[in-house]
Amino acid sequence: MGEKIPHWLDKQAFLNPEKTALETPEGHVWTFSELQERSRQMAYDLKRMGVEEGDHIAFLSGNDIHFPVFIHAVSYIGAVVVLLNTRLTAPEISYQLQDADVSRLFFAASLTEKAYQAVEGTGVKAVECINEPSVSREEGGLKKEIDFDAPYTMMYTSGTTGNPKAVIHTYGNHWYSAAASALNLGLTPDDKWLICLPLFHVGGFSVLIKSVVYGMSVYLMDKFNQEQVHEAVMDKHVTHASVVTVMLQHLVKRAGSSGYPDTFRCMLLGGGPVPNVLLKNCSQKGIPVFQTYGMTETSSQIATLSPASAFDKAGSAGKALSLAQLWIDTPVPGEIGEIIVQGPMVSKGYYNRPARQESYIHTGDLGYQDEDGFLYVVDRVKDMIISGGENVYPAEIESVLSEIPGVKEAGVTGRPDDRWGEVPAAFLVAENETIRNADIYRYIGDRLAKYKQPADIYWVQELPRNASNKLLRRKLFSLTEGGDQ
Amino acid sequence: MGEKIPHWLDKQAFLNPEKTALETPEGHVWTFSELQERSRQMAYDLKRMGVEEGDHIAFLSGNDIHFPVFIHAVSYIGAVVVLLNTRLTAPEISYQLQDADVSRLFFAASLTEKAYQAVEGTGVKAVECINEPSVSREEGGLKKEIDFDAPYTMMYTSGTTGNPKAVIHTYGNHWYSAAASALNLGLTPDDKWLICLPLFHVGGFSVLIKSVVYGMSVYLMDKFNQEQVHEAVMDKHVTHASVVTVMLQHLVKRAGSSGYPDTFRCMLLGGGPVPNVLLKNCSQKGIPVFQTYGMTETSSQIATLSPASAFDKAGSAGKALSLAQLWIDTPVPGEIGEIIVQGPMVSKGYYNRPARQESYIHTGDLGYQDEDGFLYVVDRVKDMIISGGENVYPAEIESVLSEIPGVKEAGVTGRPDDRWGEVPAAFLVAENETIRNADIYRYIGDRLAKYKQPADIYWVQELPRNASNKLLRRKLFSLTEGGDQ
């Protein structure tokens, strides 16, 4: 039986009523008490619309200050919320709504058109999320406790097959993730964590949970803006920020010679190892970079490399956090094998998929541990591309490309990109000579989110395959020497 | 199903191998790696003696540096350890050994005589705990995980009936207590917590758990010594200390006009509210006092008053920690009633006693909450006396006194004492005129621990009772005006 604790937002509103919960560059400042009141009122609004405990609802919104209000409202009701990536196309959203058995889609006003397109023909009810909850009195019937075993959020991730599947997170997953992070990074009353990552991904979302678990202030940005982040660090007493490599590159340039103040304690960096030169620049400018390894299934980082080890252990993702276990599936210590993870922050499974029998998960990533136990990730899951912090799965893109009339076969891989880190490149075999790049882009335009759309298209005679006919994505670029674009 | 996490000492030895785990005024300094090695070797020693998972064993030792080694060894085997108060008499220990179904009593060399007296006629095997574990290679078969649901420690506490009963703590109880404390007090890599309270009580023991949950250094003293504590704070970078009021009174005097350094973050104070003048002195000398409310059943503090509120809320024990719920059993908000507590750090029950049906516990203490939710404890459980940090239960003493030939009735209550805070005073009704105080002390000498022995004996004609013949302990001292000593 899972533990039950007092509702985390009620608790913080009780312990720290006047402390800042949320702050934005636009000048919003909400205390925990205000956040609680708004979230509870929003919960009553949802209840009045008929949302009940256990209902699956979806939420389509960017990083608005009302995002935390909505997700806390959901927790007061005990509904399960599917957090939708706003960059997805309507058909992509449509798939997730149906796969997750969603009854209602709540959307921010700016995404009205996409929301209505997505629900078309699905039977899902689209409801604009009213940003200002209606003011009314307390009506009772809201949850007073957080049940660690109860499901809270679902976030879609793709895998081998290209069919996105919903990772279920319980309240316990999120709570233990926050606790493990505090045990790793420490905790002080002045901590203020900047969010410039999307809240619909676990990297951003997990900071909202840390806020209510720790009683910590959050500085919430609608999206990454290097000037605003720089200003927040220099003048707004921000102590922590979560970023991906491409953002850090901009920030370190902007930092200037004086560098960051001592009050800035942690730049939490996701999305793979970092170039050594970037680490050196950060070190010179007083930016303490914590490189991490994690995925949606682990509810945010599960291993972290502290700045103290950044150069000794260059290229490593560090050690597993105190609540987590991590090992390599190989009979020979030190050799490369699949990375296995286990712990109370690890998702118990996917929605509507066969249950996992083991308490641990196979990440699909390959890595090894050195003699001190530091993890090195050498190969990411199934050729995954990370583009501007978004995970991009070649199989998913290939599946759409292969549907296009005139396309016989499709292979997708990543290529380095100055701005996004990586971008997808497509290698296509044509059925006839009449098909053009424009046909491809026209077809995928509303079927694939922008960041999934190939930056380059190469037309080739055939795709590289191994003996068992498996596509060798790593060899795709070798075709460009002889292929024609 | 409870969560499982990697063994906490293995984890800290992995994450912080060279960090100081333990330090003593005598100059011992052990790293987490050394503590791990010693604890694992001790575990092998215990296994070789036949101690197995689930066995009940007892431990009789003062605050020796080997105390943590022993308790971690127990956790590698999965045995359950009864932590014995060294101040108890042999018969008192004997009762606990039998009540807890203990098979082996491990004792420190200095307590050999008491240990052998205690096991006499019980069938319990007494084993001297060899302080230096035998050096040998790793043999395997030790636990790799901590199971939050598994029982770990038992500590005896008395209640209404005077029959001490064993509070069972699971690993989860101890872990959540440590986590809740970190979320309340914050956490930094430089934290070093001083222990001068007995490790066999939860107040001292909980700091050993914090050490392995946080990766925190502990400064371990065998007993309270104001010079040593002062020196540790001034010169040894101690940041936290757990004390009771009588200790704090000595420390604040010793602090001198320069006061404590800024590095000292927290004086955690148990055992009831503190005189305002003491708080003022502490405040002037830079001693941040955190007043707490807690009991063995809550695995250490469950409510805490921060220094920021010490004067505004004088006399309060603060608010319940973030994982805990606390309320007053009264239909009228603000009125006095029994204090009820709930949370993952609250013990699930007593050994060999009927199981509790509720998820919360009745503390037996009376209190109220003000309009801001601050707790005020107005009356302690069943007339309990707190003497030098030890809980003393009148009913237990009365029960022994009543057995003495020549004593007809006995009533016990506390009176203020400069050194100990309170001491027990006995009110006796004689059966005949021949009995003397010397007879009383002779009889209780080896039956009651020193701190339970009455400081004063008053011979009276009868005891004050209410209509239902219940002893009114609060009225005992009114007898002294007319009674004869």
mmCIF file with all atom_site columns, C-alpha atoms in Angstrom, chain B residues 228-337:
data_model
loop_
_atom_site.group_PDB
_atom_site.id
_atom_site.type_symbol
_atom_site.label_atom_id
_atom_site.label_alt_id
_atom_site.label_comp_id
_atom_site.label_asym_id
_atom_site.label_entity_id
_atom_site.label_seq_id
_atom_site.pdbx_PDB_ins_code
_atom_site.Cartn_x
_atom_site.Cartn_y
_atom_site.Cartn_z
_atom_site.occupancy
_atom_site.B_iso_or_equiv
_atom_site.pdbx_formal_charge
_atom_site.auth_seq_id
_atom_site.auth_comp_id
_atom_site.auth_asym_id
_atom_site.auth_atom_id
_atom_site.pdbx_PDB_model_num
ATOM 1   C CA . GLN B 1 228 ? 32.801  19.489 24.233 1.00 0.00 ? 228 GLN B CA 1
ATOM 2   C CA . VAL B 1 229 ? 29.591  20.679 22.582 1.00 0.00 ? 229 VAL B CA 1
ATOM 3   C CA . HIS B 1 230 ? 30.745  24.272 22.797 1.00 0.00 ? 230 HIS B CA 1
ATOM 4   C CA . GLU B 1 231 ? 34.104  23.407 21.289 1.00 0.00 ? 231 GLU B CA 1
ATOM 5   C CA . ALA B 1 232 ? 32.490  21.360 18.509 1.00 0.00 ? 232 ALA B CA 1
ATOM 6   C CA . VAL B 1 233 ? 30.259  24.280 17.542 1.00 0.00 ? 233 VAL B CA 1
ATOM 7   C CA . MET B 1 234 ? 33.055  26.841 17.700 1.00 0.00 ? 234 MET B CA 1
ATOM 8   C CA . ASP B 1 235 ? 35.908  24.870 16.126 1.00 0.00 ? 235 ASP B CA 1
ATOM 9   C CA . LYS B 1 236 ? 34.585  21.737 14.430 1.00 0.00 ? 236 LYS B CA 1
ATOM 10  C CA . HIS B 1 237 ? 32.067  23.238 12.012 1.00 0.00 ? 237 HIS B CA 1
ATOM 11  C CA . VAL B 1 238 ? 29.089  21.555 13.629 1.00 0.00 ? 238 VAL B CA 1
ATOM 12  C CA . THR B 1 239 ? 25.944  22.967 12.002 1.00 0.00 ? 239 THR B CA 1
ATOM 13  C CA . HIS B 1 240 ? 23.146  21.132 13.834 1.00 0.00 ? 240 HIS B CA 1
ATOM 14  C CA . ALA B 1 241 ? 22.657  19.695 17.301 1.00 0.00 ? 241 ALA B CA 1
ATOM 15  C CA . SER B 1 242 ? 19.780  17.891 19.011 1.00 0.00 ? 242 SER B CA 1
ATOM 16  C CA . VAL B 1 243 ? 19.374  18.733 22.698 1.00 0.00 ? 243 VAL B CA 1
ATOM 17  C CA . VAL B 1 244 ? 16.864  18.913 25.533 1.00 0.00 ? 244 VAL B CA 1
ATOM 18  C CA . THR B 1 245 ? 16.128  22.041 27.533 1.00 0.00 ? 245 THR B CA 1
ATOM 19  C CA . VAL B 1 246 ? 18.471  21.324 30.434 1.00 0.00 ? 246 VAL B CA 1
ATOM 20  C CA . MET B 1 247 ? 21.403  20.991 28.011 1.00 0.00 ? 247 MET B CA 1
ATOM 21  C CA . LEU B 1 248 ? 20.518  24.190 26.210 1.00 0.00 ? 248 LEU B CA 1
ATOM 22  C CA . GLN B 1 249 ? 20.527  26.060 29.516 1.00 0.00 ? 249 GLN B CA 1
ATOM 23  C CA . HIS B 1 250 ? 24.115  25.024 30.085 1.00 0.00 ? 250 HIS B CA 1
ATOM 24  C CA . LEU B 1 251 ? 25.135  25.777 26.506 1.00 0.00 ? 251 LEU B CA 1
ATOM 25  C CA . VAL B 1 252 ? 23.721  29.253 26.408 1.00 0.00 ? 252 VAL B CA 1
ATOM 26  C CA . LYS B 1 253 ? 25.614  30.127 29.596 1.00 0.00 ? 253 LYS B CA 1
ATOM 27  C CA . ARG B 1 254 ? 28.811  28.731 28.115 1.00 0.00 ? 254 ARG B CA 1
ATOM 28  C CA . ALA B 1 255 ? 28.299  30.529 24.791 1.00 0.00 ? 255 ALA B CA 1
ATOM 29  C CA . GLY B 1 256 ? 29.696  33.776 26.161 1.00 0.00 ? 256 GLY B CA 1
ATOM 30  C CA . SER B 1 257 ? 29.106  37.197 24.702 1.00 0.00 ? 257 SER B CA 1
ATOM 31  C CA . SER B 1 258 ? 30.503  36.467 21.228 1.00 0.00 ? 258 SER B CA 1
ATOM 32  C CA . GLY B 1 259 ? 27.873  33.810 20.674 1.00 0.00 ? 259 GLY B CA 1
ATOM 33  C CA . TYR B 1 260 ? 27.655  31.077 18.047 1.00 0.00 ? 260 TYR B CA 1
ATOM 34  C CA . PRO B 1 261 ? 29.110  31.367 14.534 1.00 0.00 ? 261 PRO B CA 1
ATOM 35  C CA . ASP B 1 262 ? 26.800  31.803 11.524 1.00 0.00 ? 262 ASP B CA 1
ATOM 36  C CA . THR B 1 263 ? 27.685  28.313 10.370 1.00 0.00 ? 263 THR B CA 1
ATOM 37  C CA . PHE B 1 264 ? 25.573  26.910 13.202 1.00 0.00 ? 264 PHE B CA 1
ATOM 38  C CA . ARG B 1 265 ? 22.145  26.502 11.612 1.00 0.00 ? 265 ARG B CA 1
ATOM 39  C CA . CYS B 1 266 ? 19.929  24.558 13.966 1.00 0.00 ? 266 CYS B CA 1
ATOM 40  C CA . MET B 1 267 ? 19.560  23.713 17.633 1.00 0.00 ? 267 MET B CA 1
ATOM 41  C CA . LEU B 1 268 ? 16.797  21.120 17.552 1.00 0.00 ? 268 LEU B CA 1
ATOM 42  C CA . LEU B 1 269 ? 15.104  21.112 20.918 1.00 0.00 ? 269 LEU B CA 1
ATOM 43  C CA . GLY B 1 270 ? 12.910  18.323 22.189 1.00 0.00 ? 270 GLY B CA 1
ATOM 44  C CA . GLY B 1 271 ? 10.977  17.871 25.390 1.00 0.00 ? 271 GLY B CA 1
ATOM 45  C CA . GLY B 1 272 ? 8.375   20.574 25.654 1.00 0.00 ? 272 GLY B CA 1
ATOM 46  C CA . PRO B 1 273 ? 8.212   24.348 25.530 1.00 0.00 ? 273 PRO B CA 1
ATOM 47  C CA . VAL B 1 274 ? 11.077  26.532 26.673 1.00 0.00 ? 274 VAL B CA 1
ATOM 48  C CA . PRO B 1 275 ? 11.149  29.465 29.086 1.00 0.00 ? 275 PRO B CA 1
ATOM 49  C CA . ASN B 1 276 ? 10.989  32.737 27.189 1.00 0.00 ? 276 ASN B CA 1
ATOM 50  C CA . VAL B 1 277 ? 14.098  34.045 28.899 1.00 0.00 ? 277 VAL B CA 1
ATOM 51  C CA . LEU B 1 278 ? 16.100  31.105 27.610 1.00 0.00 ? 278 LEU B CA 1
ATOM 52  C CA . LEU B 1 279 ? 14.857  31.745 24.076 1.00 0.00 ? 279 LEU B CA 1
ATOM 53  C CA . LYS B 1 280 ? 15.835  35.398 24.372 1.00 0.00 ? 280 LYS B CA 1
ATOM 54  C CA . ASN B 1 281 ? 19.313  34.487 25.527 1.00 0.00 ? 281 ASN B CA 1
ATOM 55  C CA . CYS B 1 282 ? 19.668  32.051 22.649 1.00 0.00 ? 282 CYS B CA 1
ATOM 56  C CA . SER B 1 283 ? 18.484  34.626 20.170 1.00 0.00 ? 283 SER B CA 1
ATOM 57  C CA . GLN B 1 284 ? 21.016  37.156 21.458 1.00 0.00 ? 284 GLN B CA 1
ATOM 58  C CA . LYS B 1 285 ? 23.808  34.638 21.139 1.00 0.00 ? 285 LYS B CA 1
ATOM 59  C CA . GLY B 1 286 ? 22.948  33.548 17.633 1.00 0.00 ? 286 GLY B CA 1
ATOM 60  C CA . ILE B 1 287 ? 21.637  30.131 18.647 1.00 0.00 ? 287 ILE B CA 1
ATOM 61  C CA . PRO B 1 288 ? 18.742  29.313 16.285 1.00 0.00 ? 288 PRO B CA 1
ATOM 62  C CA . VAL B 1 289 ? 16.400  27.197 18.408 1.00 0.00 ? 289 VAL B CA 1
ATOM 63  C CA . PHE B 1 290 ? 13.896  24.926 16.649 1.00 0.00 ? 290 PHE B CA 1
ATOM 64  C CA . GLN B 1 291 ? 11.377  23.756 19.238 1.00 0.00 ? 291 GLN B CA 1
ATOM 65  C CA . THR B 1 292 ? 9.825   20.433 18.379 1.00 0.00 ? 292 THR B CA 1
ATOM 66  C CA . TYR B 1 293 ? 7.023   18.102 19.258 1.00 0.00 ? 293 TYR B CA 1
ATOM 67  C CA . GLY B 1 294 ? 7.466   14.400 18.784 1.00 0.00 ? 294 GLY B CA 1
ATOM 68  C CA . MET B 1 295 ? 7.598   11.027 20.460 1.00 0.00 ? 295 MET B CA 1
ATOM 69  C CA . THR B 1 296 ? 9.022   7.583  19.894 1.00 0.00 ? 296 THR B CA 1
ATOM 70  C CA . GLU B 1 297 ? 5.925   6.675  17.886 1.00 0.00 ? 297 GLU B CA 1
ATOM 71  C CA . THR B 1 298 ? 6.592   9.482  15.380 1.00 0.00 ? 298 THR B CA 1
ATOM 72  C CA . SER B 1 299 ? 10.234  8.434  14.819 1.00 0.00 ? 299 SER B CA 1
ATOM 73  C CA . SER B 1 300 ? 11.433  11.862 16.139 1.00 0.00 ? 300 SER B CA 1
ATOM 74  C CA . GLN B 1 301 ? 9.963   15.324 15.655 1.00 0.00 ? 301 GLN B CA 1
ATOM 75  C CA . ILE B 1 302 ? 6.660   15.607 13.799 1.00 0.00 ? 302 ILE B CA 1
ATOM 76  C CA . ALA B 1 303 ? 6.078   19.334 14.386 1.00 0.00 ? 303 ALA B CA 1
ATOM 77  C CA . THR B 1 304 ? 8.647   22.107 14.564 1.00 0.00 ? 304 THR B CA 1
ATOM 78  C CA . LEU B 1 305 ? 8.644   25.798 15.425 1.00 0.00 ? 305 LEU B CA 1
ATOM 79  C CA . SER B 1 306 ? 11.240  27.751 13.490 1.00 0.00 ? 306 SER B CA 1
ATOM 80  C CA . PRO B 1 307 ? 13.311  30.459 15.225 1.00 0.00 ? 307 PRO B CA 1
ATOM 81  C CA . ALA B 1 308 ? 11.523  33.057 13.064 1.00 0.00 ? 308 ALA B CA 1
ATOM 82  C CA . SER B 1 309 ? 8.288   32.330 14.935 1.00 0.00 ? 309 SER B CA 1
ATOM 83  C CA . ALA B 1 310 ? 9.798   31.653 18.368 1.00 0.00 ? 310 ALA B CA 1
ATOM 84  C CA . PHE B 1 311 ? 8.647   34.916 19.942 1.00 0.00 ? 311 PHE B CA 1
ATOM 85  C CA . ASP B 1 312 ? 5.419   35.542 18.025 1.00 0.00 ? 312 ASP B CA 1
ATOM 86  C CA . LYS B 1 313 ? 4.324   32.046 18.892 1.00 0.00 ? 313 LYS B CA 1
ATOM 87  C CA . ALA B 1 314 ? 5.976   31.607 22.263 1.00 0.00 ? 314 ALA B CA 1
ATOM 88  C CA . GLY B 1 315 ? 5.009   28.335 23.855 1.00 0.00 ? 315 GLY B CA 1
ATOM 89  C CA . SER B 1 316 ? 4.058   26.701 20.558 1.00 0.00 ? 316 SER B CA 1
ATOM 90  C CA . ALA B 1 317 ? 5.573   23.546 19.082 1.00 0.00 ? 317 ALA B CA 1
ATOM 91  C CA . GLY B 1 318 ? 5.009   24.903 15.567 1.00 0.00 ? 318 GLY B CA 1
ATOM 92  C CA . LYS B 1 319 ? 3.403   23.197 12.601 1.00 0.00 ? 319 LYS B CA 1
ATOM 93  C CA . ALA B 1 320 ? 3.381   19.596 11.424 1.00 0.00 ? 320 ALA B CA 1
ATOM 94  C CA . LEU B 1 321 ? 6.176   18.741 8.970  1.00 0.00 ? 321 LEU B CA 1
ATOM 95  C CA . SER B 1 322 ? 5.403   18.476 5.277  1.00 0.00 ? 322 SER B CA 1
ATOM 96  C CA . LEU B 1 323 ? 4.714   14.729 5.251  1.00 0.00 ? 323 LEU B CA 1
ATOM 97  C CA . ALA B 1 324 ? 2.734   14.715 8.468  1.00 0.00 ? 324 ALA B CA 1
ATOM 98  C CA . GLN B 1 325 ? -0.824  15.456 9.417  1.00 0.00 ? 325 GLN B CA 1
ATOM 99  C CA . LEU B 1 326 ? -1.749  16.682 12.847 1.00 0.00 ? 326 LEU B CA 1
ATOM 100 C CA . TRP B 1 327 ? -5.112  17.672 14.216 1.00 0.00 ? 327 TRP B CA 1
ATOM 101 C CA . ILE B 1 328 ? -6.977  18.154 17.458 1.00 0.00 ? 328 ILE B CA 1
ATOM 102 C CA . ASP B 1 329 ? -9.773  15.792 18.348 1.00 0.00 ? 329 ASP B CA 1
ATOM 103 C CA . THR B 1 330 ? -12.360 18.403 19.173 1.00 0.00 ? 330 THR B CA 1
ATOM 104 C CA . PRO B 1 331 ? -15.555 19.490 17.459 1.00 0.00 ? 331 PRO B CA 1
ATOM 105 C CA . VAL B 1 332 ? -14.789 23.170 18.099 1.00 0.00 ? 332 VAL B CA 1
ATOM 106 C CA . PRO B 1 333 ? -11.802 24.667 16.216 1.00 0.00 ? 333 PRO B CA 1
ATOM 107 C CA . GLY B 1 334 ? -9.328  26.341 18.560 1.00 0.00 ? 334 GLY B CA 1
ATOM 108 C CA . GLU B 1 335 ? -10.412 24.362 21.606 1.00 0.00 ? 335 GLU B CA 1
ATOM 109 C CA . ILE B 1 336 ? -8.280  21.962 23.575 1.00 0.00 ? 336 ILE B CA 1
ATOM 110 C CA . GLY B 1 337 ? -8.451  18.294 22.671 1.00 0.00 ? 337 GLY B CA 1
#
